[in-house]
Amino acid sequence: MSLFRSKPPQIPLADRRVLALGDDLARRAQAALPGQTVKAAGERLDRAKPGAADLILIDADALGAEALALTMKAIKALADPPPVLLVGATLPVGLVRDVLRLPVSDILEAPFEDARLAAMAQELLSEAARSEGAATASGSRCWGVSGAVGGAGATTLAIEIAHTSAQRATRERSVCLVDLNLADGAAAAYLGAKPTTRLADFGGAAERIDASMLQAFVTPVSRGLDLIAGVRDAAAFETVGREAILRMLEVACEGYDHVILDLPRHRRPWTLEALAGCDEVLVVSELTVPALLAARAYADEIEAALDGALKPRIVLNRLASRMFGSAPSMTEAEKALQRKADAGVSSDWEAAAASVNLGGPIAQHRPKSKIVKDVEALVDRLAAQAPRRDTAMKVA
């Protein structure tokens, strides 16, 4: 279930199938909801194929107690009941209780204006569409990667994580890597790919971003991996709206099994929502005291901002033998972090440089590199964790 808090798209009432119980309500619905099919069901919903409707309107004043009982029985028997709007001046408590227990429903007290009927119908249809999209995305995973300091290797690790996940995928285009370093992201260059995304073109119309539109942003990288990266634009952080970013992430999570975010380390208006939408967030640090202190502060900041709903994992990058040099040991590093490091990735400068120069993940050009093995172990650990989509905090 996607947790990114973008403005939900309005579902047009055109072509909606509305089933109305009560002749007067059916007539009013035809006037209030132009452009879609309104069918009068009389008083016998159980004979009117309620499962074929996108919205059911019930006039409690026009139906007797027996008809209302049969109506509720027919609706509750459906595996996936459509939205229900109950209207009337006299609404039995038991009936109201039954209606409000449905997945998507509401109550409209009479008298009411046609405009109010139309507004509530739109709201119910939109809520049902959002619930359907969330159910579609319930199996997806979203992992965010961010560097504690510049040059920590976050983009490289995000690419390797995405590639490893794609290699294990059972279907094409199951993993999407999203470069959220809007002004000067390097993911496309590292992969030898061409960035195509221009979110600034949407201005305030983020609701236009849907699954079809998202494909215009995508650069295919391999059989299982797609990339979303912006064309270099120094003003992108100022011109791309928060709603466009969050809507893009929401749609990506609905369409892909895995979404990997390469996150900028400086907070933007959408940063907390992006973090709250992730199942896991990795803070990447080098094995230097300044980087470790920055990683600790950054992880604490994220945890505090999200009221403890998300505990970032710290990944120590470029681990090397202490035979030469004076890098801190893992024990010393964890002392500086004041917490356990969740993973370590070995240093292999030659493999990383060759990969960047040739274009593509390290696993493609140097499959025996220690980096590849360490990233595979990291992905195994992340994949074994239960998704946090049902319990993570939503940031308004």
Coordinates of C-alpha atoms in Angstrom, one line a residue:
M1 CA 0.0 0.0 0.0
S2 CA 1.5 3.3 -1.0
L3 CA 2.0 5.8 1.7
F4 CA 3.2 8.8 -0.3
R5 CA 0.9 11.7 0.5
S6 CA 0.3 13.2 -2.9
K7 CA -3.0 14.9 -3.7
P8 CA -5.3 12.0 -4.9
P9 CA -6.6 12.4 -8.5
Q10 CA -10.2 13.1 -8.9
I11 CA -12.1 10.3 -10.6
P12 CA -14.4 11.7 -13.3
L13 CA -18.0 10.8 -13.0
A14 CA -18.3 10.1 -16.7
D15 CA -18.9 6.4 -17.5
R16 CA -19.6 5.5 -13.9
R17 CA -22.3 3.0 -13.3
V18 CA -24.7 4.2 -10.5
L19 CA -27.4 2.0 -9.1
A20 CA -30.1 4.0 -7.2
L21 CA -32.7 2.5 -4.9
G22 CA -35.8 4.7 -4.9
D23 CA -37.4 6.2 -8.0
D24 CA -37.1 9.8 -6.7
L25 CA -33.4 9.4 -5.8
A26 CA -32.8 7.9 -9.2
R27 CA -34.3 10.9 -10.9
R28 CA -32.3 13.3 -8.8
A29 CA -29.1 11.3 -9.4
Q30 CA -29.6 11.6 -13.2
A31 CA -29.8 15.3 -12.9
A32 CA -26.9 15.7 -10.4
L33 CA -24.6 13.2 -12.0
P34 CA -24.7 13.9 -15.8
G35 CA -22.5 11.9 -18.1
Q36 CA -22.8 8.5 -16.5
T37 CA -25.3 5.6 -16.4
V38 CA -27.9 5.9 -13.6
K39 CA -30.0 2.8 -13.2
A40 CA -33.1 2.6 -11.0
A41 CA -33.2 -0.6 -9.0
G42 CA -36.6 -0.1 -7.5
E43 CA -36.7 -1.8 -4.1
R44 CA -35.0 -5.0 -4.9
L45 CA -31.2 -4.6 -5.0
D46 CA -30.7 -8.3 -4.8
R47 CA -32.2 -8.7 -8.3
A48 CA -30.3 -5.8 -9.8
K49 CA -26.7 -7.2 -10.0
P50 CA -25.2 -4.8 -7.4
G51 CA -21.7 -6.1 -8.1
A52 CA -21.8 -4.5 -11.6
A53 CA -22.2 -1.0 -10.1
D54 CA -19.5 1.6 -9.3
L55 CA -21.7 3.3 -6.8
I56 CA -24.9 2.4 -5.0
L57 CA -27.3 5.1 -3.7
I58 CA -30.0 4.0 -1.2
D59 CA -33.0 6.1 -0.3
A60 CA -33.9 4.9 3.2
D61 CA -37.2 6.9 3.2
A62 CA -38.4 5.2 0.0
L63 CA -37.8 1.6 1.1
G64 CA -39.5 -0.5 3.7
A65 CA -37.7 -2.3 6.5
E66 CA -37.8 -5.6 4.6
A67 CA -36.4 -4.1 1.4
L68 CA -33.6 -2.4 3.3
A69 CA -32.7 -5.7 5.1
L70 CA -32.5 -7.5 1.7
T71 CA -30.4 -4.7 0.3
M72 CA -27.8 -4.8 3.0
K73 CA -27.7 -8.6 2.8
A74 CA -27.1 -8.4 -1.0
I75 CA -24.3 -5.8 -0.5
K76 CA -22.6 -7.7 2.3
A77 CA -22.6 -10.9 0.2
L78 CA -20.4 -9.2 -2.4
A79 CA -16.6 -10.1 -2.1
D80 CA -15.8 -6.5 -3.1
P81 CA -18.8 -4.2 -2.5
P82 CA -18.9 -0.9 -4.3
P83 CA -19.1 2.5 -2.5
V84 CA -22.5 3.0 -0.8
L85 CA -24.3 6.3 -0.1
L86 CA -27.3 6.1 2.2
V87 CA -29.7 9.1 2.1
G88 CA -32.8 9.9 4.0
A89 CA -34.5 12.0 6.7
T90 CA -35.2 9.0 8.9
L91 CA -32.2 6.7 9.2
P92 CA -32.5 3.6 11.5
V93 CA -29.5 3.3 13.8
G94 CA -28.9 -0.4 12.9
L95 CA -29.0 0.4 9.1
V96 CA -26.5 3.3 9.6
R97 CA -24.2 1.0 11.5
D98 CA -24.3 -1.6 8.8
V99 CA -23.6 0.9 6.0
L100 CA -20.7 2.5 7.9
R101 CA -19.1 -1.0 8.3
L102 CA -18.7 -1.3 4.6
P103 CA -15.2 -0.5 3.1
V104 CA -16.3 2.7 1.4
S105 CA -19.6 4.4 2.5
D106 CA -21.2 7.6 3.8
I107 CA -24.4 9.1 5.0
L108 CA -26.3 12.0 3.5
E109 CA -29.2 13.4 5.5
A110 CA -32.3 14.8 3.8
P111 CA -33.1 17.4 2.7
F112 CA -30.1 17.9 0.5
E113 CA -29.2 19.8 -2.7
D114 CA -28.2 18.0 -5.9
A115 CA -24.7 19.6 -5.7
R116 CA -24.2 18.0 -2.3
L117 CA -25.2 14.6 -3.8
A118 CA -22.8 15.0 -6.7
A119 CA -19.9 16.1 -4.3
M120 CA -20.4 13.1 -2.0
A121 CA -20.6 10.7 -5.0
Q122 CA -17.3 12.0 -6.3
E123 CA -15.7 11.7 -2.9
L124 CA -16.8 8.1 -2.6
L125 CA -15.7 7.1 -6.1
S126 CA -12.3 8.7 -5.5
E127 CA -11.9 6.9 -2.1
A128 CA -12.7 3.6 -3.8
A129 CA -10.2 4.3 -6.5
R130 CA -7.4 5.0 -4.0
S131 CA -8.3 1.9 -2.0
E132 CA -8.1 -0.2 -5.2
G133 CA -4.7 1.3 -6.1
A134 CA -3.4 0.7 -2.6
A135 CA -4.5 -3.0 -2.8
T136 CA -2.7 -3.3 -6.1
A137 CA 0.5 -2.0 -4.6
S138 CA 0.3 -3.9 -1.3
G139 CA 3.0 -6.3 -2.4
S140 CA 5.5 -3.7 -3.5
R141 CA 8.6 -2.7 -1.5
C142 CA 10.2 0.7 -1.4
W143 CA 13.8 1.2 -0.1
G144 CA 15.4 4.6 0.2
V145 CA 19.2 5.2 0.0
S146 CA 20.8 8.5 1.1
G147 CA 24.4 9.5 1.9
A148 CA 25.4 10.9 5.3
V149 CA 27.9 13.1 3.5
G150 CA 28.7 13.9 -0.1
G151 CA 30.6 11.2 -1.9
A152 CA 29.7 8.4 0.5
G153 CA 28.7 6.2 -2.4
A154 CA 24.9 6.3 -2.0
T155 CA 24.2 6.4 -5.7
T156 CA 26.5 3.5 -6.4
L157 CA 24.8 1.3 -3.7
A158 CA 21.3 2.3 -4.9
I159 CA 22.2 1.1 -8.4
E160 CA 23.7 -2.1 -7.1
I161 CA 20.7 -2.8 -4.9
A162 CA 18.3 -2.1 -7.8
H163 CA 20.3 -4.3 -10.1
T164 CA 20.5 -7.2 -7.6
S165 CA 16.7 -7.0 -7.0
A166 CA 16.0 -6.9 -10.7
Q167 CA 18.2 -10.0 -11.3
R168 CA 16.0 -11.9 -8.9
A169 CA 12.7 -10.7 -10.4
T170 CA 10.3 -13.1 -11.9
R171 CA 8.9 -10.7 -14.4
E172 CA 10.1 -7.9 -16.7
R173 CA 10.2 -4.3 -15.5
S174 CA 9.7 -5.3 -11.8
V175 CA 12.2 -2.9 -10.3
C176 CA 12.4 0.9 -10.6
L177 CA 15.3 3.1 -9.6
V178 CA 14.2 6.7 -9.0
D179 CA 16.9 9.4 -8.8
L180 CA 15.6 12.1 -6.6
N181 CA 18.7 14.3 -6.9
L182 CA 16.7 16.4 -9.2
A183 CA 19.3 19.1 -10.1
D184 CA 22.4 16.9 -10.9
G185 CA 21.6 13.3 -10.2
A186 CA 24.3 10.9 -11.4
A187 CA 22.4 7.6 -11.6
A188 CA 21.7 7.9 -15.3
A189 CA 25.4 8.7 -16.1
Y190 CA 26.6 5.8 -13.9
L191 CA 24.3 3.4 -15.8
G192 CA 25.1 4.8 -19.2
A193 CA 21.4 5.7 -19.7
K194 CA 19.7 8.8 -20.9
P195 CA 17.5 10.7 -18.4
T196 CA 14.0 11.7 -19.7
T197 CA 12.0 12.9 -16.8
R198 CA 10.8 16.5 -16.8
L199 CA 8.5 16.8 -13.8
A200 CA 8.6 20.6 -13.9
D201 CA 6.4 20.4 -17.0
F202 CA 3.5 19.4 -14.8
G203 CA 3.4 22.5 -12.7
G204 CA 0.4 22.3 -10.4
A205 CA -1.2 19.4 -12.4
A206 CA 0.3 16.5 -10.5
E207 CA -3.0 14.6 -10.8
R208 CA -2.3 14.0 -14.5
I209 CA 0.5 11.6 -13.6
D210 CA -0.8 8.1 -13.9
A211 CA 0.6 4.7 -14.9
S212 CA 0.6 5.5 -18.6
M213 CA 2.2 8.9 -18.1
L214 CA 4.8 7.4 -15.9
Q215 CA 6.1 5.3 -18.8
A216 CA 7.1 8.5 -20.5
F217 CA 9.5 9.2 -17.7
V218 CA 11.1 5.8 -17.7
T219 CA 14.4 4.7 -19.2
P220 CA 14.6 0.9 -19.5
V221 CA 18.0 -0.2 -18.2
S222 CA 17.7 -4.0 -18.4
R223 CA 15.1 -6.7 -18.5
G224 CA 13.9 -6.2 -15.0
L225 CA 15.1 -2.7 -14.2
D226 CA 13.8 0.7 -15.2
L227 CA 15.2 4.1 -14.3
I228 CA 13.4 7.4 -13.6
A229 CA 15.9 10.2 -13.7
G230 CA 15.6 13.9 -14.4
V231 CA 17.3 15.8 -17.2
R232 CA 20.0 18.0 -15.6
D233 CA 18.4 21.2 -14.4
A234 CA 20.0 23.5 -11.8
A235 CA 16.6 24.9 -10.9
A236 CA 14.7 21.6 -10.6
F237 CA 14.4 21.6 -6.8
E238 CA 12.6 25.0 -7.1
T239 CA 10.5 24.3 -10.1
V240 CA 9.3 20.7 -9.5
G241 CA 6.4 20.7 -7.1
R242 CA 6.0 18.6 -4.0
E243 CA 2.8 17.1 -5.3
A244 CA 4.4 16.0 -8.6
I245 CA 7.2 14.2 -6.7
L246 CA 4.9 12.4 -4.3
R247 CA 2.4 11.5 -7.1
M248 CA 5.2 10.0 -9.2
L249 CA 6.4 7.9 -6.3
E250 CA 2.8 6.8 -5.5
V251 CA 2.3 5.6 -9.1
A252 CA 5.7 3.9 -9.3
C253 CA 4.9 1.9 -6.1
E254 CA 1.6 0.8 -7.7
G255 CA 3.4 -0.4 -10.8
Y256 CA 6.6 -2.0 -9.6
D257 CA 7.4 -4.8 -7.2
H258 CA 10.5 -2.9 -5.9
V259 CA 11.1 0.9 -6.0
I260 CA 14.6 2.1 -5.0
L261 CA 15.0 5.8 -4.2
D262 CA 18.3 7.6 -4.5
L263 CA 17.5 10.4 -2.0
P264 CA 19.3 13.7 -1.7
R265 CA 20.8 14.2 1.8
H266 CA 19.5 17.8 2.2
R267 CA 15.8 18.1 3.2
R268 CA 13.3 19.2 0.6
P269 CA 9.6 20.0 1.0
W270 CA 8.8 16.4 0.1
T271 CA 11.6 14.6 2.0
L272 CA 9.6 13.5 5.1
E273 CA 6.8 12.1 3.0
A274 CA 9.2 10.2 0.8
L275 CA 10.9 8.8 3.8
A276 CA 7.6 7.8 5.5
G277 CA 6.6 6.0 2.3
C278 CA 9.7 3.7 2.4
D279 CA 9.8 0.3 4.0
E280 CA 13.5 0.8 4.7
V281 CA 15.9 3.7 4.6
L282 CA 19.6 3.2 4.3
V283 CA 22.0 6.0 5.5
V284 CA 25.3 5.4 3.8
S285 CA 28.5 6.4 5.5
E286 CA 32.2 6.2 4.9
L287 CA 34.5 4.9 7.6
T288 CA 35.8 8.3 8.7
V289 CA 34.9 10.0 12.0
P290 CA 33.3 13.1 10.4
A291 CA 31.1 10.8 8.1
L292 CA 30.2 8.6 11.0
L293 CA 29.1 11.5 13.2
A294 CA 27.1 12.9 10.3
A295 CA 25.5 9.5 9.8
R296 CA 24.5 9.3 13.4
A297 CA 23.0 12.8 13.4
Y298 CA 21.2 12.2 10.1
A299 CA 19.7 8.9 11.3
D300 CA 18.6 10.5 14.6
E301 CA 17.1 13.4 12.7
I302 CA 15.0 11.1 10.5
E303 CA 13.9 9.0 13.4
A304 CA 12.8 12.1 15.4
A305 CA 11.0 13.7 12.5
L306 CA 8.9 10.6 11.9
D307 CA 8.2 10.1 15.6
G308 CA 10.1 6.8 15.7
A309 CA 7.9 5.2 13.0
L310 CA 11.0 4.5 10.9
K311 CA 14.5 3.5 12.2
P312 CA 17.1 4.1 9.4
R313 CA 19.7 1.4 8.8
I314 CA 23.3 2.6 8.7
V315 CA 25.5 1.0 6.0
L316 CA 29.2 1.4 6.2
N317 CA 30.7 1.8 2.7
R318 CA 34.2 1.2 1.4
L319 CA 35.4 -1.1 4.3
A320 CA 39.1 -2.0 3.8
S321 CA 41.8 -3.9 5.6
R322 CA 43.6 -1.9 8.3
M323 CA 47.0 -3.2 7.1
F324 CA 47.6 0.2 5.7
G325 CA 46.1 3.5 6.8
S326 CA 44.3 4.5 10.0
A327 CA 40.6 3.9 9.3
P328 CA 38.5 3.2 12.4
S329 CA 37.6 -0.4 13.1
M330 CA 34.0 -1.6 13.0
T331 CA 33.9 -1.4 16.8
E332 CA 35.3 2.1 16.8
A333 CA 32.9 3.1 14.1
E334 CA 29.9 1.8 16.1
K335 CA 31.2 3.7 19.1
A336 CA 31.1 6.9 17.1
L337 CA 27.6 6.0 15.7
Q338 CA 26.3 5.1 19.2
R339 CA 24.4 2.3 17.5
K340 CA 25.1 -0.9 15.6
A341 CA 25.9 -0.6 11.9
D342 CA 23.4 -2.7 9.9
A343 CA 25.7 -3.7 7.1
G344 CA 29.1 -3.1 5.6
V345 CA 30.2 -2.9 1.9
S346 CA 33.8 -3.7 1.0
S347 CA 36.1 -1.3 -0.8
D348 CA 36.9 -2.1 -4.4
W349 CA 37.9 1.1 -6.1
E350 CA 39.0 -0.6 -9.4
A351 CA 35.7 -2.4 -9.8
A352 CA 33.7 0.7 -9.0
A353 CA 35.7 2.9 -11.4
A354 CA 35.5 0.4 -14.2
S355 CA 31.7 0.2 -13.8
V356 CA 31.3 3.9 -13.9
N357 CA 33.5 4.4 -16.9
L358 CA 31.9 1.5 -18.9
G359 CA 28.3 2.4 -17.8
G360 CA 26.3 -0.1 -15.8
P361 CA 26.3 -1.8 -12.4
I362 CA 29.4 -3.2 -10.8
A363 CA 27.7 -6.7 -10.8
Q364 CA 27.6 -6.5 -14.6
H365 CA 31.3 -5.7 -15.2
R366 CA 32.9 -7.2 -12.1
P367 CA 30.5 -9.9 -10.9
K368 CA 33.2 -11.4 -8.6
S369 CA 33.8 -8.1 -6.7
K370 CA 33.4 -8.1 -3.0
I371 CA 31.0 -5.2 -3.4
V372 CA 28.6 -7.5 -5.3
K373 CA 28.6 -10.1 -2.6
D374 CA 28.1 -7.6 0.1
V375 CA 25.2 -6.0 -1.7
E376 CA 23.6 -9.4 -2.3
A377 CA 23.8 -10.0 1.5
L378 CA 22.3 -6.6 2.2
V379 CA 19.4 -7.2 -0.2
D380 CA 18.8 -10.6 1.4
R381 CA 18.5 -9.0 4.7
L382 CA 16.2 -6.2 3.6
A383 CA 14.0 -8.7 1.7
A384 CA 13.6 -10.8 4.8
Q385 CA 12.1 -7.9 6.7
A386 CA 8.3 -7.6 6.9
P387 CA 6.9 -4.6 5.0
R388 CA 5.9 -1.7 7.2
R389 CA 3.3 -0.3 4.8
D390 CA 0.3 -1.0 7.1
T391 CA 1.8 0.6 10.2
A392 CA 4.1 3.3 9.0
M393 CA 3.2 6.9 9.9
K394 CA 1.7 9.0 7.2
V395 CA 3.2 12.5 7.2
A396 CA 0.6 15.2 6.2

